[in-house]
XYZ file of C-alpha atoms in Angstrom:
537
model
C 17.116 -66.841 73.270
C 14.515 -68.183 75.396
C 10.946 -68.115 74.105
C 12.162 -68.182 70.375
C 11.995 -71.500 68.563
C 15.221 -72.881 67.170
C 15.636 -73.096 63.441
C 15.193 -76.795 63.457
C 11.991 -76.456 65.312
C 10.586 -73.901 62.914
C 11.483 -76.207 59.928
C 9.850 -79.132 61.627
C 6.634 -77.071 62.344
C 6.731 -75.837 58.772
C 7.150 -79.286 57.370
C 4.189 -80.632 59.539
C 2.064 -77.707 58.233
C 2.883 -78.435 54.622
C 2.161 -82.109 55.151
C -1.251 -81.222 56.806
C -1.972 -79.032 53.823
C -0.982 -81.545 51.245
C -3.252 -84.147 53.112
C -6.146 -81.733 53.154
C -5.797 -81.109 49.444
C -5.307 -84.826 48.627
C -8.367 -85.612 50.643
C -10.498 -83.133 48.452
C -9.114 -83.972 45.082
C -8.960 -87.841 45.512
C -11.357 -89.805 43.314
C -12.355 -93.328 43.951
C -11.361 -95.864 41.289
C -14.922 -97.099 41.080
C -16.107 -93.525 40.411
C -13.470 -93.380 37.488
C -14.872 -96.637 36.170
C -18.374 -95.373 36.259
C -17.228 -92.131 34.773
C -15.575 -93.887 31.886
C -18.696 -95.880 31.066
C -20.658 -92.769 31.207
C -18.355 -90.849 28.928
C -18.194 -93.598 26.299
C -21.901 -94.064 26.347
C -22.385 -90.221 25.937
C -20.106 -90.123 22.888
C -21.994 -92.928 21.213
C -25.381 -91.196 22.027
C -24.025 -87.936 20.840
C -22.982 -89.670 17.482
C -26.425 -91.295 17.102
C -28.146 -88.082 17.664
C -25.851 -86.090 15.214
C -26.396 -88.783 12.595
C -29.992 -87.704 12.177
C -28.545 -84.453 10.476
C -25.363 -85.964 9.164
C -25.877 -84.922 5.612
C -27.236 -81.473 6.564
C -24.412 -80.469 8.955
C -21.255 -82.367 7.783
C -21.217 -82.986 3.976
C -20.984 -81.208 0.807
C -24.818 -81.446 0.334
C -25.431 -79.560 3.642
C -25.287 -76.098 5.177
C -21.431 -76.047 5.346
C -19.820 -77.755 2.317
C -16.109 -78.034 2.324
C -15.659 -74.940 0.139
C -17.512 -72.901 2.678
C -15.746 -74.500 5.603
C -12.381 -73.819 3.984
C -13.373 -70.204 3.300
C -14.834 -69.335 6.891
C -12.714 -71.527 9.068
C -9.434 -71.531 7.310
C -7.390 -71.759 10.567
C -9.439 -74.786 11.781
C -8.251 -78.279 11.198
C -10.673 -81.278 11.087
C -10.290 -84.920 9.993
C -14.027 -84.774 9.189
C -13.068 -82.251 6.507
C -10.963 -84.708 4.474
C -13.907 -85.439 2.459
C -17.524 -84.010 1.950
C -19.113 -87.308 0.882
C -21.698 -88.635 3.162
C -20.392 -92.116 3.138
C -16.983 -90.822 4.310
C -18.519 -88.747 7.133
C -20.703 -91.885 8.036
C -17.467 -93.968 8.073
C -15.933 -91.490 10.542
C -18.896 -91.517 12.767
C -18.612 -95.306 12.782
C -14.905 -95.233 13.666
C -15.588 -92.762 16.551
C -18.399 -94.941 17.870
C -16.074 -98.147 17.741
C -13.521 -96.181 19.882
C -16.199 -95.145 22.262
C -17.409 -98.576 22.674
C -13.772 -99.613 23.467
C -13.912 -96.781 26.150
C -17.025 -98.184 27.703
C -15.502 -101.539 28.126
C -12.097 -100.231 29.054
C -10.041 -101.776 26.375
C -6.645 -100.080 25.806
C -8.326 -97.222 27.960
C -5.821 -94.413 27.695
C -5.188 -94.839 23.972
C -8.993 -94.990 23.070
C -9.705 -92.107 25.368
C -6.985 -89.913 23.512
C -8.382 -91.036 20.149
C -12.100 -90.429 21.274
C -11.088 -86.832 22.316
C -9.096 -86.181 19.068
C -12.034 -87.314 17.001
C -14.531 -85.352 19.006
C -12.490 -82.131 18.588
C -12.346 -82.940 14.923
C -16.115 -83.322 14.726
C -16.754 -80.088 16.625
C -14.333 -78.114 14.413
C -16.160 -79.400 11.393
C -19.228 -77.264 12.001
C -18.949 -74.813 15.021
C -22.351 -73.452 14.195
C -24.206 -76.335 15.877
C -22.210 -76.519 19.163
C -23.445 -75.825 22.717
C -22.096 -75.862 26.146
C -22.593 -79.481 26.513
C -20.310 -80.093 23.729
C -17.654 -78.038 25.365
C -18.013 -79.822 28.635
C -17.943 -83.221 27.083
C -14.876 -82.268 25.200
C -13.179 -81.048 28.425
C -14.162 -83.975 30.442
C -12.715 -86.327 27.710
C -9.421 -84.331 27.793
C -8.850 -84.625 31.416
C -9.747 -88.318 31.282
C -6.701 -88.918 29.070
C -4.525 -88.396 32.189
C -6.773 -90.424 34.541
C -6.612 -94.348 35.428
C -9.996 -94.848 33.954
C -9.315 -98.496 33.284
C -8.162 -99.362 36.861
C -11.581 -101.055 37.631
C -14.456 -102.865 35.739
C -12.502 -102.996 32.396
C -10.741 -105.289 30.056
C -7.592 -103.643 31.039
C -8.157 -104.625 34.731
C -8.811 -108.213 33.755
C -5.590 -108.264 31.588
C -3.484 -106.879 34.656
C -5.186 -109.321 37.042
C -4.218 -112.305 34.635
C -0.550 -110.965 34.622
C -0.451 -110.917 38.298
C -0.583 -107.150 38.683
C -4.048 -106.845 40.079
C -3.319 -107.154 43.851
C -1.774 -103.757 44.167
C -4.539 -101.992 42.215
C -7.236 -103.865 44.207
C -5.790 -102.520 47.346
C -5.858 -98.934 46.009
C -9.191 -97.440 46.630
C -8.585 -93.951 45.222
C -6.176 -91.756 43.450
C -5.165 -88.024 43.837
C -3.332 -86.120 41.208
C -3.218 -83.060 39.095
C -5.635 -84.704 36.635
C -8.216 -85.640 39.417
C -7.959 -81.925 40.668
C -8.514 -80.754 37.063
C -11.568 -82.922 36.341
C -13.230 -81.756 39.556
C -12.277 -78.015 38.995
C -13.772 -78.173 35.531
C -17.096 -78.533 36.853
C -16.530 -76.001 39.599
C -15.081 -73.433 37.069
C -18.194 -73.820 34.924
C -20.471 -72.991 37.927
C -18.335 -70.147 39.215
C -18.027 -68.460 35.735
C -21.772 -68.689 35.204
C -22.555 -67.483 38.718
C -20.493 -64.378 37.892
C -22.488 -63.807 34.701
C -25.903 -64.372 36.546
C -24.791 -61.996 39.472
C -24.598 -59.215 36.902
C -28.192 -59.859 35.902
C -31.050 -58.118 37.780
C -33.554 -60.568 36.200
C -31.533 -63.498 37.655
C -31.064 -61.978 41.073
C -34.652 -60.920 41.381
C -35.797 -64.490 40.698
C -37.641 -63.871 37.435
C -35.331 -65.437 34.853
C -36.679 -68.992 34.710
C -40.219 -67.636 34.201
C -38.941 -65.621 31.194
C -37.081 -68.659 29.759
C -40.161 -70.677 29.990
C -41.924 -68.281 27.716
C -39.446 -68.884 25.014
C -41.117 -72.273 24.017
C -38.572 -73.076 21.359
C -36.739 -74.448 24.386
C -39.531 -75.953 26.539
C -40.886 -79.391 26.217
C -42.329 -82.172 28.329
C -42.981 -80.839 31.828
C -41.676 -77.422 30.576
C -44.893 -76.898 28.613
C -46.872 -77.087 31.784
C -44.514 -75.356 34.301
C -44.684 -71.888 32.436
C -48.015 -71.176 34.207
C -46.590 -71.493 37.779
C -44.487 -68.423 37.964
C -44.235 -68.579 41.748
C -42.710 -72.000 41.560
C -40.409 -70.823 38.853
C -39.218 -68.062 41.073
C -38.380 -70.447 43.850
C -36.432 -72.635 41.342
C -34.515 -69.517 40.034
C -33.515 -68.538 43.519
C -32.561 -72.091 44.461
C -30.446 -72.427 41.338
C -28.612 -69.158 42.037
C -27.964 -70.095 45.531
C -26.559 -73.467 44.415
C -24.391 -71.733 42.056
C -22.895 -69.453 44.795
C -22.502 -72.495 46.937
C -20.601 -74.446 44.259
C -17.118 -73.980 45.955
C -18.354 -76.298 48.710
C -18.250 -79.054 46.107
C -14.377 -79.059 46.493
C -14.209 -78.088 50.111
C -16.474 -80.878 51.390
C -15.568 -84.408 51.335
C -17.436 -87.741 51.669
C -21.054 -87.870 52.381
C -21.514 -84.162 52.673
C -20.053 -83.591 49.292
C -22.243 -86.242 47.736
C -25.329 -84.634 49.375
C -24.613 -81.340 47.774
C -23.676 -83.010 44.482
C -27.140 -84.658 44.446
C -28.822 -81.274 44.648
C -26.963 -80.147 41.502
C -27.820 -83.568 39.809
C -31.411 -83.073 40.643
C -31.527 -79.630 39.230
C -29.918 -80.833 35.955
C -32.237 -83.771 35.742
C -35.046 -81.276 36.077
C -33.630 -79.327 33.064
C -33.472 -82.493 31.093
C -37.223 -82.931 31.234
C -38.257 -79.220 30.926
C -35.944 -77.629 28.265
C -34.431 -78.839 24.974
C -30.633 -78.152 25.455
C -29.352 -81.340 23.998
C -27.149 -83.637 26.122
C -25.911 -80.922 28.321
C -27.797 -81.851 31.557
C -26.730 -85.550 31.107
C -23.117 -84.606 30.427
C -23.064 -82.622 33.743
C -24.624 -85.535 35.586
C -21.737 -87.753 34.237
C -19.310 -85.066 35.185
C -20.486 -85.375 38.934
C -19.557 -89.039 39.114
C -15.957 -88.402 40.244
C -17.359 -86.186 43.093
C -18.668 -89.289 44.747
C -15.860 -90.485 47.071
C -14.879 -93.774 48.763
C -17.493 -93.596 51.580
C -20.247 -93.295 49.013
C -19.201 -96.328 46.900
C -18.881 -98.386 50.098
C -22.230 -97.412 51.084
C -23.500 -98.430 47.593
C -21.804 -101.785 47.964
C -23.380 -102.356 51.341
C -26.833 -101.508 49.982
C -26.325 -103.878 47.260
C -25.533 -106.696 49.752
C -28.669 -105.722 51.687
C -30.890 -105.886 48.643
C -29.388 -109.244 47.636
C -27.925 -107.727 44.351
C -24.445 -109.158 45.116
C -25.000 -112.563 43.525
C -26.480 -110.958 40.352
C -23.570 -108.387 40.200
C -21.007 -111.152 40.710
C -22.542 -113.167 37.927
C -22.473 -110.285 35.535
C -18.847 -109.539 36.560
C -17.826 -113.238 35.867
C -19.584 -113.000 32.498
C -17.814 -109.807 31.578
C -14.396 -111.114 32.733
C -14.937 -114.261 30.553
C -15.739 -112.284 27.439
C -12.830 -110.025 28.094
C -10.441 -112.912 28.357
C -11.735 -114.269 25.065
C -11.295 -110.970 23.396
C -7.691 -110.660 24.828
C -6.932 -114.228 23.580
C -8.154 -113.269 20.216
C -6.071 -110.218 20.184
C -3.016 -112.116 21.393
C -3.245 -114.524 18.476
C -2.827 -111.712 15.905
C 0.635 -111.519 14.378
C 2.882 -108.819 15.884
C 6.104 -107.420 14.804
C 9.295 -108.785 16.294
C 10.782 -106.590 19.071
C 13.763 -105.838 16.917
C 11.317 -104.304 14.281
C 9.567 -102.240 16.949
C 12.525 -100.892 18.835
C 15.304 -101.245 16.389
C 18.696 -100.510 18.216
C 17.077 -98.689 21.114
C 18.031 -100.687 24.201
C 18.966 -100.355 27.863
C 18.750 -97.760 30.531
C 18.618 -94.676 28.202
C 15.322 -95.917 26.691
C 13.875 -96.671 30.125
C 14.911 -93.232 31.464
C 13.425 -91.431 28.489
C 10.115 -93.330 28.843
C 10.105 -92.477 32.528
C 10.565 -88.711 31.932
C 7.910 -88.890 29.075
C 5.345 -90.453 31.502
C 6.124 -87.660 34.118
C 5.747 -84.975 31.486
C 2.467 -86.575 30.236
C 0.836 -87.448 33.453
C 1.854 -84.315 35.653
C 3.261 -81.354 33.660
C 0.867 -81.429 30.710
C -2.299 -81.394 32.802
C -0.944 -78.905 35.166
C -0.096 -76.441 32.284
C -3.500 -76.772 30.807
C -5.328 -76.437 34.148
C -3.657 -73.120 34.618
C -4.711 -72.150 31.121
C -8.302 -73.019 31.616
C -8.345 -71.160 34.930
C -6.879 -68.093 33.139
C -9.418 -68.521 30.240
C -12.356 -68.708 32.699
C -11.247 -65.646 34.645
C -10.622 -63.751 31.424
C -14.300 -64.550 30.227
C -15.617 -62.580 33.172
C -13.094 -59.788 32.949
C -10.725 -60.818 35.911
C -7.682 -61.551 33.872
C -6.103 -61.575 30.494
C -4.677 -64.642 28.670
C -1.292 -64.023 27.126
C -1.168 -64.524 23.411
C 0.836 -67.681 23.347
C -1.586 -69.321 25.827
C -4.534 -68.124 23.950
C -3.056 -69.808 20.802
C -2.676 -73.058 22.818
C -6.403 -72.961 24.023
C -7.598 -72.307 20.516
C -5.581 -75.161 19.060
C -6.949 -77.554 21.648
C -10.469 -76.145 21.524
C -10.359 -75.384 25.312
C -11.575 -71.752 25.555
C -13.799 -71.366 28.662
C -17.040 -69.267 28.416
C -19.930 -70.574 30.435
C -22.723 -67.926 29.994
C -25.564 -70.276 29.569
C -28.677 -68.098 29.780
C -26.773 -65.262 31.433
C -26.398 -62.539 32.074
C -29.658 -61.988 30.153
C -31.934 -65.041 29.933
C -33.580 -65.649 26.668
C -37.194 -64.024 26.610
C -38.370 -64.369 23.190
C -40.016 -67.151 21.195
C -38.452 -67.447 17.706
C -39.162 -69.621 14.714
C -38.095 -69.583 11.007
C -40.121 -69.515 7.862
C -38.384 -70.415 4.613
C -40.765 -69.163 1.810
C -39.957 -71.197 -1.303
C -41.489 -70.148 -4.608
C -41.774 -73.250 -6.718
C -41.548 -73.328 -10.416
C -45.301 -73.700 -10.839
C -45.810 -70.464 -8.958
C -46.957 -72.065 -5.553
C -45.373 -71.238 -2.394
C -44.122 -73.783 0.295
C -42.234 -73.469 3.563
C -39.259 -75.495 2.303
C -37.555 -75.649 5.851
C -40.537 -77.576 7.306
C -42.299 -78.914 4.044
C -45.453 -77.230 5.182
C -47.735 -74.471 4.290
C -46.529 -70.811 4.569
C -47.566 -69.230 7.690
C -46.201 -66.572 9.988
C -48.490 -67.178 12.843
C -46.892 -68.256 16.117
C -47.020 -72.107 16.229
C -48.819 -73.833 19.068
C -45.311 -75.096 20.172
C -42.404 -73.236 18.522
C -40.073 -76.044 19.594
C -41.838 -78.412 17.036
C -40.624 -76.091 14.163
C -37.081 -77.172 14.696
C -36.062 -80.743 13.664
C -33.637 -81.051 16.585
C -32.059 -78.969 19.248
C -28.878 -78.688 17.102
C -31.054 -77.128 14.347
C -32.255 -74.595 16.687
C -28.804 -73.753 17.683
C -27.774 -73.598 14.060
C -30.620 -71.269 13.086
C -29.863 -69.048 16.210
C -26.201 -68.626 14.991
C -27.289 -67.965 11.413
C -29.489 -65.083 12.794
C -26.271 -63.709 14.374
C -24.768 -60.682 12.715
C -21.190 -62.217 12.633
C -22.513 -65.183 10.595
C -24.135 -63.511 7.545
C -22.195 -65.685 5.186
C -24.111 -68.724 6.582
C -27.460 -67.250 5.490
C -26.291 -68.006 1.949
C -25.139 -71.319 2.830
C -28.512 -72.241 4.485
C -30.525 -70.858 1.540
C -28.427 -72.863 -0.825
C -28.944 -75.989 1.179
C -32.670 -75.500 1.290
C -32.763 -75.179 -2.490
C -30.750 -78.210 -3.098
C -32.385 -80.379 -0.414
C -35.853 -79.532 -1.774
C -34.944 -80.246 -5.386
C -33.403 -83.601 -4.576
C -36.500 -84.786 -2.747
C -39.402 -83.158 -4.676
C -40.645 -83.380 -8.296
C -41.423 -79.553 -8.631
C -38.295 -77.612 -8.094
C -37.978 -74.425 -6.126
C -36.972 -71.197 -7.992
C -36.159 -68.931 -5.077
C -36.230 -69.022 -1.336
C -36.604 -66.174 1.214
C -35.774 -66.999 4.790
C -37.487 -64.989 7.549
C -37.231 -65.049 11.485
C -40.450 -64.447 13.241
C -40.520 -63.741 17.044
C -43.015 -63.008 19.734
C -42.297 -61.827 23.344
C -44.778 -62.253 26.006
C -44.965 -61.255 29.706
C -44.879 -64.352 31.778
C -47.123 -62.869 34.620
C -50.070 -61.667 32.554
C -49.584 -63.352 29.188
C -49.598 -60.048 27.272
C -47.674 -59.795 24.008
C -44.814 -57.186 24.328
C -43.483 -57.471 20.930
C -43.974 -59.496 17.601
C -42.658 -59.103 14.237
C -40.878 -60.953 11.374
C -37.897 -59.862 9.344
C -36.076 -61.159 6.327
C -32.713 -62.834 6.724
C -31.946 -63.461 3.009
C -33.603 -63.780 -0.423
C -31.861 -66.307 -2.557
C -32.053 -67.440 -6.229
C -31.940 -71.196 -6.412
C -31.151 -71.408 -10.183
C -27.494 -71.831 -11.164
C -24.355 -72.380 -8.988
C -23.963 -71.252 -5.336
C -23.869 -67.442 -4.876
C -22.517 -65.777 -1.719
C -24.905 -62.938 -1.215
C -23.080 -59.737 -0.038
């Protein structure tokens, strides 16, 4: 009939529309290989820094002499599995830290990249499972970024692996490829977006956030504030502007995926700037830096080309080429040393497996690993995120898979209600000679609000731990904490402590007039230090 397109015309138009849609999606999920290389270096460095920071409380948080000895871990977290729970001895935990650091260093230089990324993720999941009481959102995000990285070609550029491929004559093809678009690149970008969208839903439900008052209240809780944050609390008008700007950025976060090229980089730089501001105002561990590293894949090819042109104009190219040549020389030296090591004969490794059946099986395995598996988990984290804000339900088998892989998504982060109260802890220890001492800080006992509450916590992880101990669902941990305080004091002081009473003190002030709205202290636990460990009921 005249005016009606034929079936073949309709199919061709549909095919063209699908191709345009696929090209548009690919343009938005493509990641430059240079970005992946920088992302790899950032992730490996973060893992090393995280291990170094955790090692300050290695005994306290991960051994039998700390707040969660193996007997307590196996009792309270019987469904959790952790390689770090194979031994409660400090030397064994320190060894596991050193092994994780070695794999993270291999990730930085890009040696056997996919393997070391997988092992680094497994070890990080194990470390997190060993003591969930000290975890924060930065830990969750780092864990997820490492997981998605297993499926990404992180070693395509600036790596020992790239040098090995070039020496084998396989570098020309990779050098011609500027970027890659896959389910994994989509997932690593969506991971950041999901975090912001989920958090924006929580903040939208909060009158304090939507009115612009939230950051001013957070700055009054000075167990969080440090550096510039100690001074910004007085500028409530400026903090209101920051609050509204941050909320606006959260609502604009979908543009991070819709935009491409330079416009995307410009928007990403606003988010990065806000997180760098967090890093110098509030103590939330490595979270702001983890997010900054997570933004590296958002920088697409036009940005990296512009960076290279800027390096040429600044006459940095020669220095960069010299460093690259030095790195490649060291990489070849390491590869030569590795090649000289004895290896099993091919017959020992493959046995009787030969021919096309093996090749076909390996090909199917690669497809399953690189496409199907990340796709399945991408769907699962989207479901988990939607469930965390009440928009969906996760089926039980999917929920079990998320729990097993430590991938539950819940990004509240100061929402819906921001923290408004300054809290600190006092552990009154009565020594055997009758004197009293704060055995948490090894200081005189006082319940007065400290000049800076953040100084009463050894680290931000101690603050997170004590906050969780205060929670009603973690009453068992109050006994674990008290028992640790007794043992730690008695190992390091001549006069033993007979009993410990742990209090939480708090004060809430109005950020606009400085008046005290509430202040008190209450007892968490009274504990007898004599004899074996006792779980208070």
